[in-house]
Coordinates of N, CA and C in Angstrom, one line a residue:
M1 N 55.5 -22.3 41.7 CA 55.5 -23.4 40.7 C 56.5 -24.4 41.1
L2 N 56.2 -25.7 40.9 CA 57.0 -26.8 41.3 C 57.6 -27.5 40.1
F3 N 58.9 -27.9 40.3 CA 59.6 -28.5 39.2 C 59.1 -30.0 39.0
K4 N 58.9 -30.4 37.8 CA 58.5 -31.7 37.5 C 59.6 -32.6 37.0
T5 N 60.1 -32.4 35.8 CA 61.2 -33.2 35.3 C 61.8 -32.5 34.1
G6 N 63.0 -33.0 33.7 CA 63.7 -32.3 32.5 C 64.6 -31.2 32.9
D7 N 64.8 -30.3 32.1 CA 65.8 -29.2 32.3 C 65.1 -28.2 33.3
A8 N 65.8 -28.0 34.4 CA 65.2 -27.2 35.5 C 65.3 -25.7 35.1
F9 N 65.9 -25.3 34.0 CA 65.9 -23.9 33.6 C 64.9 -23.7 32.5
E10 N 64.1 -24.6 32.2 CA 63.0 -24.4 31.2 C 61.7 -24.3 31.9
F11 N 61.0 -23.2 31.6 CA 59.7 -22.9 32.3 C 58.7 -24.0 32.1
E12 N 58.7 -24.6 30.9 CA 57.7 -25.6 30.6 C 57.8 -26.8 31.5
N13 N 58.9 -27.0 32.2 CA 59.1 -28.2 33.0 C 58.6 -27.9 34.5
F14 N 57.9 -26.8 34.7 CA 57.4 -26.5 36.0 C 55.9 -26.6 36.0
M15 N 55.3 -27.0 37.1 CA 53.8 -27.1 37.2 C 53.3 -26.1 38.2
G16 N 52.3 -25.4 37.8 CA 51.7 -24.4 38.8 C 50.7 -25.1 39.7
I17 N 50.7 -24.6 40.9 CA 49.7 -25.1 41.9 C 49.2 -23.9 42.7
T18 N 47.9 -23.7 42.9 CA 47.4 -22.6 43.7 C 47.3 -22.9 45.1
I19 N 47.8 -22.0 46.0 CA 47.7 -22.2 47.4 C 46.7 -21.1 48.0
G20 N 45.7 -21.6 48.7 CA 44.7 -20.6 49.3 C 44.1 -21.2 50.5
S21 N 43.2 -20.4 51.1 CA 42.6 -20.9 52.3 C 41.4 -21.8 52.0
I22 N 41.0 -22.6 53.0 CA 39.8 -23.5 52.9 C 38.6 -22.7 52.6
L23 N 38.4 -21.5 53.3 CA 37.2 -20.7 53.2 C 37.1 -20.2 51.7
A24 N 38.3 -19.8 51.2 CA 38.3 -19.3 49.8 C 37.9 -20.3 48.8
K25 N 38.4 -21.6 49.0 CA 38.0 -22.7 48.1 C 36.5 -23.0 48.2
L26 N 35.9 -22.9 49.4 CA 34.5 -23.1 49.6 C 33.7 -22.1 48.8
F27 N 34.1 -20.8 48.9 CA 33.5 -19.7 48.2 C 33.6 -19.9 46.7
I28 N 34.8 -20.4 46.2 CA 35.0 -20.6 44.8 C 34.1 -21.8 44.3
M29 N 34.0 -22.8 45.2 CA 33.1 -23.9 44.8 C 31.7 -23.5 44.6
N30 N 31.2 -22.5 45.4 CA 29.9 -22.0 45.2 C 29.8 -21.2 43.9
L31 N 30.8 -20.4 43.6 CA 30.8 -19.7 42.4 C 30.8 -20.6 41.2
D32 N 31.6 -21.7 41.3 CA 31.6 -22.7 40.2 C 30.2 -23.3 40.0
K33 N 29.6 -23.7 41.0 CA 28.2 -24.3 40.9 C 27.3 -23.3 40.3
R34 N 27.3 -22.1 40.6 CA 26.3 -21.1 40.1 C 26.7 -20.8 38.6
L35 N 27.9 -20.6 38.3 CA 28.3 -20.3 36.9 C 28.1 -21.5 36.0
S36 N 28.3 -22.8 36.5 CA 28.1 -24.0 35.7 C 26.6 -24.1 35.4
K37 N 25.8 -23.9 36.4 CA 24.3 -24.0 36.1 C 23.9 -23.0 35.1
W38 N 24.4 -21.8 35.3 CA 24.0 -20.7 34.3 C 24.5 -21.0 32.9
A39 N 25.7 -21.5 32.8 CA 26.2 -21.8 31.5 C 25.4 -23.0 30.8
E40 N 25.0 -24.0 31.6 CA 24.2 -25.0 31.0 C 22.9 -24.5 30.6
Q41 N 22.2 -23.7 31.3 CA 20.9 -23.1 31.0 C 21.0 -22.3 29.7
H42 N 22.1 -21.6 29.5 CA 22.2 -20.7 28.3 C 23.0 -21.4 27.2
G43 N 23.3 -22.7 27.3 CA 24.0 -23.4 26.2 C 25.3 -22.8 25.8
L44 N 26.1 -22.4 26.9 CA 27.4 -21.8 26.6 C 28.6 -22.7 26.7
H45 N 28.3 -24.0 26.6 CA 29.4 -25.0 26.6 C 29.7 -25.3 25.1
A46 N 30.9 -25.4 24.7 CA 31.3 -25.7 23.4 C 30.6 -27.0 22.9
K47 N 29.9 -26.9 21.8 CA 29.1 -28.1 21.3 C 30.1 -29.3 21.0
G48 N 31.3 -29.0 20.6 CA 32.2 -30.1 20.3 C 33.0 -30.6 21.5
Q49 N 32.8 -30.0 22.7 CA 33.6 -30.2 23.9 C 33.1 -31.4 24.7
A50 N 34.0 -32.3 25.1 CA 33.6 -33.5 25.8 C 34.0 -33.4 27.3
R51 N 34.4 -32.3 27.7 CA 34.7 -32.1 29.1 C 34.1 -30.8 29.6
F52 N 34.2 -30.6 30.9 CA 33.8 -29.4 31.6 C 32.3 -29.2 31.7
H53 N 31.5 -30.2 31.3 CA 30.1 -30.2 31.6 C 29.5 -31.6 31.6
K54 N 28.4 -31.7 32.3 CA 27.8 -33.0 32.7 C 27.3 -33.7 31.4
G55 N 27.3 -35.0 31.5 CA 26.8 -35.9 30.4 C 27.7 -36.1 29.2
Y56 N 28.9 -35.6 29.3 CA 29.8 -35.8 28.1 C 31.1 -36.4 28.7
C57 N 31.8 -37.2 27.8 CA 33.1 -37.7 28.1 C 33.9 -37.9 26.8
T58 N 35.2 -38.0 27.0 CA 36.1 -38.0 25.8 C 36.0 -39.3 25.1
T59 N 35.5 -40.4 25.7 CA 35.3 -41.6 24.9 C 34.2 -41.4 23.8
N60 N 33.3 -40.6 24.0 CA 32.3 -40.3 23.0 C 33.0 -39.7 21.8
Q61 N 33.9 -38.8 22.0 CA 34.7 -38.2 20.9 C 35.5 -39.2 20.1
L62 N 36.1 -40.2 20.8 CA 36.9 -41.2 20.2 C 35.9 -42.1 19.3
F63 N 34.7 -42.4 19.8 CA 33.8 -43.2 19.1 C 33.4 -42.4 17.8
I64 N 33.1 -41.1 17.9 CA 32.7 -40.3 16.7 C 33.8 -40.3 15.7
L65 N 35.0 -40.1 16.2 CA 36.2 -40.1 15.3 C 36.4 -41.4 14.6
R66 N 36.2 -42.5 15.3 CA 36.4 -43.8 14.7 C 35.3 -44.0 13.6
I67 N 34.1 -43.6 13.9 CA 33.0 -43.8 12.9 C 33.2 -42.9 11.6
L68 N 33.7 -41.7 11.8 CA 34.0 -40.8 10.7 C 35.1 -41.4 9.8
I69 N 36.1 -42.0 10.4 CA 37.2 -42.6 9.6 C 36.7 -43.9 8.9
K70 N 36.0 -44.7 9.6 CA 35.4 -45.9 8.9 C 34.4 -45.5 7.8
Q71 N 33.7 -44.5 8.0 CA 32.7 -44.0 7.0 C 33.4 -43.5 5.7
S72 N 34.5 -42.7 6.0 CA 35.2 -42.2 4.8 C 35.9 -43.3 4.0
K73 N 36.4 -44.4 4.7 CA 37.1 -45.5 4.1 C 36.0 -46.3 3.2
A74 N 34.8 -46.5 3.8 CA 33.8 -47.2 3.1 C 33.4 -46.5 1.8
K75 N 33.3 -45.2 1.9 CA 32.9 -44.3 0.7 C 34.1 -44.0 -0.2
K76 N 35.3 -44.4 0.2 CA 36.5 -44.1 -0.5 C 36.7 -42.6 -0.7
E77 N 36.4 -41.9 0.4 CA 36.5 -40.4 0.4 C 37.7 -40.0 1.3
T78 N 38.2 -38.8 1.1 CA 39.3 -38.3 1.9 C 38.8 -37.6 3.2
I79 N 39.5 -37.9 4.3 CA 39.2 -37.1 5.5 C 40.5 -36.6 6.1
L80 N 40.6 -35.4 6.4 CA 41.8 -34.7 6.9 C 41.6 -34.5 8.4
L81 N 42.6 -34.8 9.2 CA 42.5 -34.6 10.6 C 43.7 -33.8 11.1
L82 N 43.4 -32.8 11.8 CA 44.4 -31.9 12.4 C 44.3 -32.0 13.9
F83 N 45.4 -32.6 14.5 CA 45.4 -32.7 16.0 C 46.2 -31.5 16.6
C84 N 45.6 -30.9 17.6 CA 46.3 -29.7 18.2 C 46.1 -29.9 19.7
G85 N 47.2 -29.8 20.4 CA 47.2 -30.0 21.9 C 47.3 -28.7 22.6
F86 N 46.5 -28.5 23.7 CA 46.6 -27.4 24.5 C 47.0 -27.9 25.9
Q87 N 47.9 -28.8 26.0 CA 48.2 -29.4 27.3 C 48.5 -28.4 28.4
K88 N 49.2 -27.4 28.0 CA 49.6 -26.3 29.0 C 48.8 -25.0 28.7
G89 N 47.7 -25.2 28.0 CA 47.0 -24.0 27.6 C 46.4 -23.2 28.8
V90 N 46.1 -23.9 29.9 CA 45.6 -23.2 31.1 C 46.6 -22.1 31.6
R91 N 47.8 -22.3 31.3 CA 48.8 -21.4 31.8 C 48.8 -20.1 31.0
Y92 N 48.4 -20.2 29.8 CA 48.6 -19.0 28.9 C 47.4 -18.3 28.5
V93 N 46.3 -18.4 29.3 CA 45.1 -17.6 29.0 C 45.3 -16.2 29.6
P94 N 45.4 -15.2 28.8 CA 45.6 -13.8 29.3 C 44.4 -13.4 30.1
H95 N 44.6 -12.9 31.3 CA 43.4 -12.5 32.1 C 42.5 -11.5 31.4
E96 N 43.1 -10.5 30.8 CA 42.3 -9.5 30.1 C 41.4 -10.0 29.0
V97 N 42.0 -11.0 28.3 CA 41.2 -11.7 27.2 C 40.1 -12.5 27.8
L98 N 40.4 -13.2 28.9 CA 39.4 -14.0 29.6 C 38.2 -13.2 30.1
W99 N 38.5 -12.0 30.6 CA 37.4 -11.1 31.1 C 36.6 -10.6 29.9
Q100 N 37.2 -10.4 28.8 CA 36.5 -9.9 27.7 C 35.6 -11.0 27.1
V101 N 36.1 -12.2 27.1 CA 35.4 -13.4 26.6 C 34.1 -13.6 27.5
L102 N 34.3 -13.5 28.8 CA 33.2 -13.7 29.8 C 32.2 -12.6 29.6
A103 N 32.7 -11.3 29.4 CA 31.8 -10.2 29.2 C 30.9 -10.4 27.9
D104 N 31.6 -10.9 26.9 CA 30.9 -11.2 25.6 C 29.8 -12.2 25.8
L105 N 30.0 -13.2 26.7 CA 29.1 -14.2 27.0 C 28.0 -13.7 28.0
E106 N 28.1 -12.4 28.4 CA 27.2 -11.8 29.3 C 27.3 -12.3 30.8
V107 N 28.6 -12.7 31.1 CA 28.9 -12.8 32.5 C 29.4 -11.4 33.0
E108 N 28.6 -10.8 33.8 CA 28.9 -9.4 34.1 C 28.5 -9.0 35.5
G109 N 28.6 -7.8 35.8 CA 28.1 -7.3 37.1 C 29.0 -7.8 38.2
C110 N 28.4 -8.0 39.4 CA 29.1 -8.4 40.6 C 29.9 -9.7 40.4
F111 N 29.3 -10.6 39.6 CA 30.0 -11.9 39.4 C 31.3 -11.8 38.7
L112 N 31.3 -11.0 37.6 CA 32.5 -10.8 36.8 C 33.5 -10.0 37.7
R113 N 33.1 -9.0 38.4 CA 34.0 -8.2 39.3 C 34.6 -9.1 40.4
C114 N 33.8 -10.1 40.8 CA 34.3 -11.0 41.9 C 35.5 -11.8 41.3
L115 N 35.3 -12.3 40.1 CA 36.3 -13.1 39.4 C 37.6 -12.3 39.2
Q116 N 37.4 -11.1 38.7 CA 38.5 -10.2 38.4 C 39.3 -9.9 39.7
T117 N 38.6 -9.7 40.8 CA 39.2 -9.4 42.1 C 40.1 -10.6 42.6
M118 N 39.6 -11.8 42.3 CA 40.3 -13.0 42.7 C 41.7 -13.1 42.0
Y119 N 41.8 -12.5 40.8 CA 43.0 -12.6 40.0 C 43.8 -11.2 40.0
A120 N 43.2 -10.2 40.6 CA 43.8 -8.9 40.5 C 45.2 -8.7 41.1
K121 N 45.5 -9.4 42.2 CA 46.8 -9.3 42.8 C 47.5 -10.6 42.9
D122 N 47.3 -11.4 41.8 CA 47.9 -12.7 41.8 C 49.5 -12.6 41.7
T123 N 50.1 -13.4 42.5 CA 51.6 -13.4 42.4 C 52.0 -14.9 42.4
I124 N 53.2 -15.2 41.8 CA 53.7 -16.5 41.8 C 55.1 -16.5 42.2
C125 N 55.6 -17.6 42.7 CA 57.1 -17.8 42.9 C 57.4 -19.2 42.4
I126 N 58.7 -19.4 42.1 CA 59.2 -20.7 41.5 C 60.1 -21.4 42.6
N127 N 59.8 -22.6 42.8 CA 60.6 -23.4 43.7 C 61.6 -24.2 42.8
H128 N 62.8 -23.6 42.6 CA 63.8 -24.2 41.7 C 64.6 -25.3 42.5
P129 N 64.9 -26.4 41.9 CA 65.6 -27.5 42.7 C 67.0 -27.1 43.1
S130 N 67.6 -26.3 42.4 CA 69.0 -25.9 42.8 C 69.1 -24.4 43.2
E131 N 68.2 -23.6 42.7 CA 68.3 -22.2 43.1 C 67.5 -21.7 44.3
G132 N 66.6 -22.7 44.7 CA 65.7 -22.3 45.8 C 64.4 -21.6 45.4
V133 N 63.8 -21.0 46.3 CA 62.5 -20.3 46.0 C 62.8 -18.9 45.6
T134 N 62.2 -18.5 44.5 CA 62.3 -17.1 44.0 C 61.4 -16.2 44.8
S135 N 61.6 -14.9 44.7 CA 60.7 -13.9 45.2 C 59.4 -13.9 44.4
N136 N 58.4 -13.4 45.0 CA 57.1 -13.3 44.3 C 57.1 -12.3 43.2
F137 N 56.4 -12.6 42.1 CA 56.2 -11.6 41.0 C 54.8 -11.7 40.4
R138 N 54.3 -10.7 39.8 CA 53.0 -10.6 39.3 C 52.7 -11.7 38.2
C139 N 51.5 -12.2 38.2 CA 51.0 -13.1 37.2 C 49.8 -12.5 36.5
L140 N 49.9 -12.4 35.1 CA 48.9 -11.8 34.3 C 48.2 -12.7 33.4
Q141 N 48.5 -14.0 33.5 CA 47.9 -15.0 32.6 C 47.8 -16.3 33.3
G142 N 46.9 -17.1 32.7 CA 46.6 -18.5 33.3 C 45.5 -18.5 34.3
V143 N 44.7 -19.6 34.3 CA 43.7 -19.8 35.3 C 44.4 -20.5 36.5
K144 N 43.8 -20.4 37.7 CA 44.4 -20.9 38.9 C 44.3 -22.5 38.9
Q145 N 45.5 -23.1 38.8 CA 45.5 -24.6 38.7 C 45.3 -25.1 40.1
G146 N 44.3 -26.1 40.2 CA 44.0 -26.6 41.5 C 42.7 -26.0 42.1
Y147 N 42.2 -25.0 41.5 CA 40.9 -24.4 42.0 C 39.7 -25.0 41.3
P148 N 38.6 -25.2 42.0 CA 37.4 -25.8 41.4 C 36.9 -25.1 40.2
L149 N 37.0 -23.8 40.1 CA 36.4 -23.0 39.1 C 37.2 -23.0 37.8
S150 N 38.5 -23.3 37.9 CA 39.4 -23.1 36.7 C 39.0 -24.0 35.5
P151 N 38.6 -25.2 35.6 CA 38.2 -26.0 34.4 C 37.0 -25.4 33.7
L152 N 36.1 -24.8 34.5 CA 34.9 -24.2 33.8 C 35.3 -22.9 33.1
L153 N 36.2 -22.1 33.7 CA 36.6 -20.9 33.1 C 37.4 -21.2 31.8
F154 N 38.2 -22.2 31.8 CA 38.9 -22.6 30.6 C 38.0 -23.1 29.6
G155 N 36.9 -23.9 30.0 CA 35.9 -24.4 29.1 C 35.2 -23.3 28.4
L156 N 34.8 -22.2 29.1 CA 34.1 -21.1 28.5 C 35.1 -20.3 27.5
Y157 N 36.3 -20.3 27.9 CA 37.3 -19.7 27.0 C 37.4 -20.5 25.7
L158 N 37.4 -21.8 25.7 CA 37.4 -22.6 24.5 C 36.1 -22.5 23.8
Y159 N 35.0 -22.3 24.5 CA 33.7 -22.1 23.8 C 33.8 -20.9 22.8
A160 N 34.5 -19.8 23.3 CA 34.7 -18.6 22.5 C 35.6 -19.0 21.2
L161 N 36.5 -19.9 21.4 CA 37.4 -20.3 20.3 C 36.6 -21.1 19.3
E162 N 35.7 -22.0 19.8 CA 34.8 -22.8 18.9 C 33.9 -21.8 18.1
R163 N 33.4 -20.8 18.8 CA 32.5 -19.9 18.1 C 33.2 -19.1 17.0
C164 N 34.5 -18.8 17.3 CA 35.3 -18.1 16.3 C 35.5 -18.9 15.1
L165 N 35.9 -20.2 15.3 CA 36.2 -21.1 14.2 C 34.9 -21.4 13.5
D166 N 33.8 -21.4 14.2 CA 32.5 -21.8 13.6 C 32.1 -20.8 12.5
D167 N 32.6 -19.6 12.5 CA 32.3 -18.5 11.5 C 33.0 -18.8 10.2
R168 N 34.0 -19.7 10.2 CA 34.7 -20.0 8.9 C 33.9 -21.0 8.1
E169 N 33.8 -20.8 6.9 CA 33.1 -21.8 6.0 C 34.1 -22.9 5.7
C170 N 33.7 -24.1 5.9 CA 34.6 -25.3 5.6 C 33.8 -26.5 5.3
D171 N 34.4 -27.4 4.6 CA 33.7 -28.7 4.2 C 34.1 -29.7 5.2
A172 N 33.2 -30.1 6.1 CA 33.4 -31.1 7.1 C 32.6 -32.4 6.8
P173 N 33.2 -33.5 7.2 CA 32.4 -34.8 7.0 C 31.1 -34.8 7.8
A174 N 30.1 -35.4 7.3 CA 28.8 -35.5 8.0 C 28.6 -36.8 8.7
L175 N 27.9 -36.7 9.8 CA 27.5 -37.9 10.5 C 26.0 -37.8 10.9
A176 N 25.2 -38.6 10.2 CA 23.7 -38.5 10.4 C 23.2 -37.1 10.1
D177 N 23.7 -36.5 9.0 CA 23.3 -35.2 8.5 C 23.8 -34.1 9.4
L178 N 24.7 -34.4 10.3 CA 25.3 -33.3 11.1 C 26.8 -33.2 10.8
H179 N 27.2 -32.0 10.3 CA 28.6 -31.8 10.0 C 29.5 -31.7 11.2
V180 N 30.5 -32.6 11.3 CA 31.4 -32.6 12.4 C 32.7 -32.1 12.0
W181 N 33.0 -30.9 12.4 CA 34.3 -30.3 12.0 C 35.3 -30.1 13.1
L182 N 34.7 -30.2 14.3 CA 35.6 -29.9 15.5 C 35.2 -30.8 16.7
L183 N 36.2 -31.5 17.2 CA 36.0 -32.3 18.4 C 37.0 -31.8 19.5
L184 N 36.5 -31.5 20.6 CA 37.4 -31.0 21.7 C 37.5 -32.1 22.8
F185 N 38.7 -32.4 23.2 CA 39.0 -33.3 24.2 C 39.7 -32.6 25.4
A186 N 38.9 -31.8 26.1 CA 39.4 -31.0 27.2 C 40.4 -30.0 26.7
N187 N 41.7 -30.4 26.8 CA 42.8 -29.4 26.4 C 43.3 -29.7 25.0
D188 N 42.6 -30.6 24.3 CA 43.1 -30.9 22.9 C 41.9 -30.8 21.9
L189 N 42.2 -30.6 20.7 CA 41.2 -30.6 19.7 C 41.6 -31.3 18.4
V190 N 40.6 -31.7 17.7 CA 40.8 -32.4 16.4 C 39.9 -31.7 15.4
L191 N 40.4 -31.1 14.3 CA 39.7 -30.6 13.2 C 39.5 -31.6 12.2
T192 N 38.3 -31.8 11.7 CA 38.0 -32.9 10.7 C 37.4 -32.2 9.5
L193 N 38.1 -32.3 8.3 CA 37.7 -31.7 7.1 C 37.9 -32.6 5.9
E194 N 37.2 -32.3 4.8 CA 37.3 -33.1 3.6 C 38.2 -32.5 2.6
L195 N 38.4 -31.2 2.6 CA 39.2 -30.5 1.6 C 40.4 -29.8 2.3
E196 N 41.5 -29.9 1.6 CA 42.8 -29.3 2.1 C 42.7 -27.8 2.3
V197 N 41.9 -27.2 1.4 CA 41.8 -25.7 1.5 C 41.1 -25.3 2.8
G198 N 40.1 -26.1 3.2 CA 39.5 -25.8 4.5 C 40.5 -25.9 5.7
L199 N 41.3 -26.9 5.6 CA 42.3 -27.1 6.7 C 43.3 -25.9 6.7
Q200 N 43.7 -25.4 5.5 CA 44.6 -24.3 5.5 C 44.0 -23.0 6.0
K201 N 42.6 -22.9 5.9 CA 42.0 -21.7 6.4 C 42.1 -21.7 7.9

């Protein structure tokens, strides 16, 4: 992990980067292509997500959000927005939870075992600006930053989150008869609700 800025004794101020061979990255790019195609075919991308799959971009989400706000003002209705950032969320995805999420999505067999093997003996070290490089220690969470497959794995992890939230009954504003209660901007999300009780849930 490399130091970025701020207090050098705060873990949050370090950025992870994965170091591997060129052949390993080529292999992972192939896995990424196959998994991405499979996820698209089975509709396993979060409906509210504007990243991690083709044909979507975060500017679409900003446009939707702007229309919802203007619509609520015109109707003199209340709209509640909850902004939540997962800026460093990729670091804190527990591997065991990720494997369970993928298994629930029916990513299984040799493909799942291949992913698990890639992470089985992960170690990290920290390059501290004043203390030098630490010894290696085991890493049990986070997707590999800098690897082609990591954005897709994190996107599937967020799909499971959306599915979990989707089970909750809530009053969300409608746009063209479609209730919009969740907008995902890659590592950030916005919950849009009309009633405070729904936001509290």
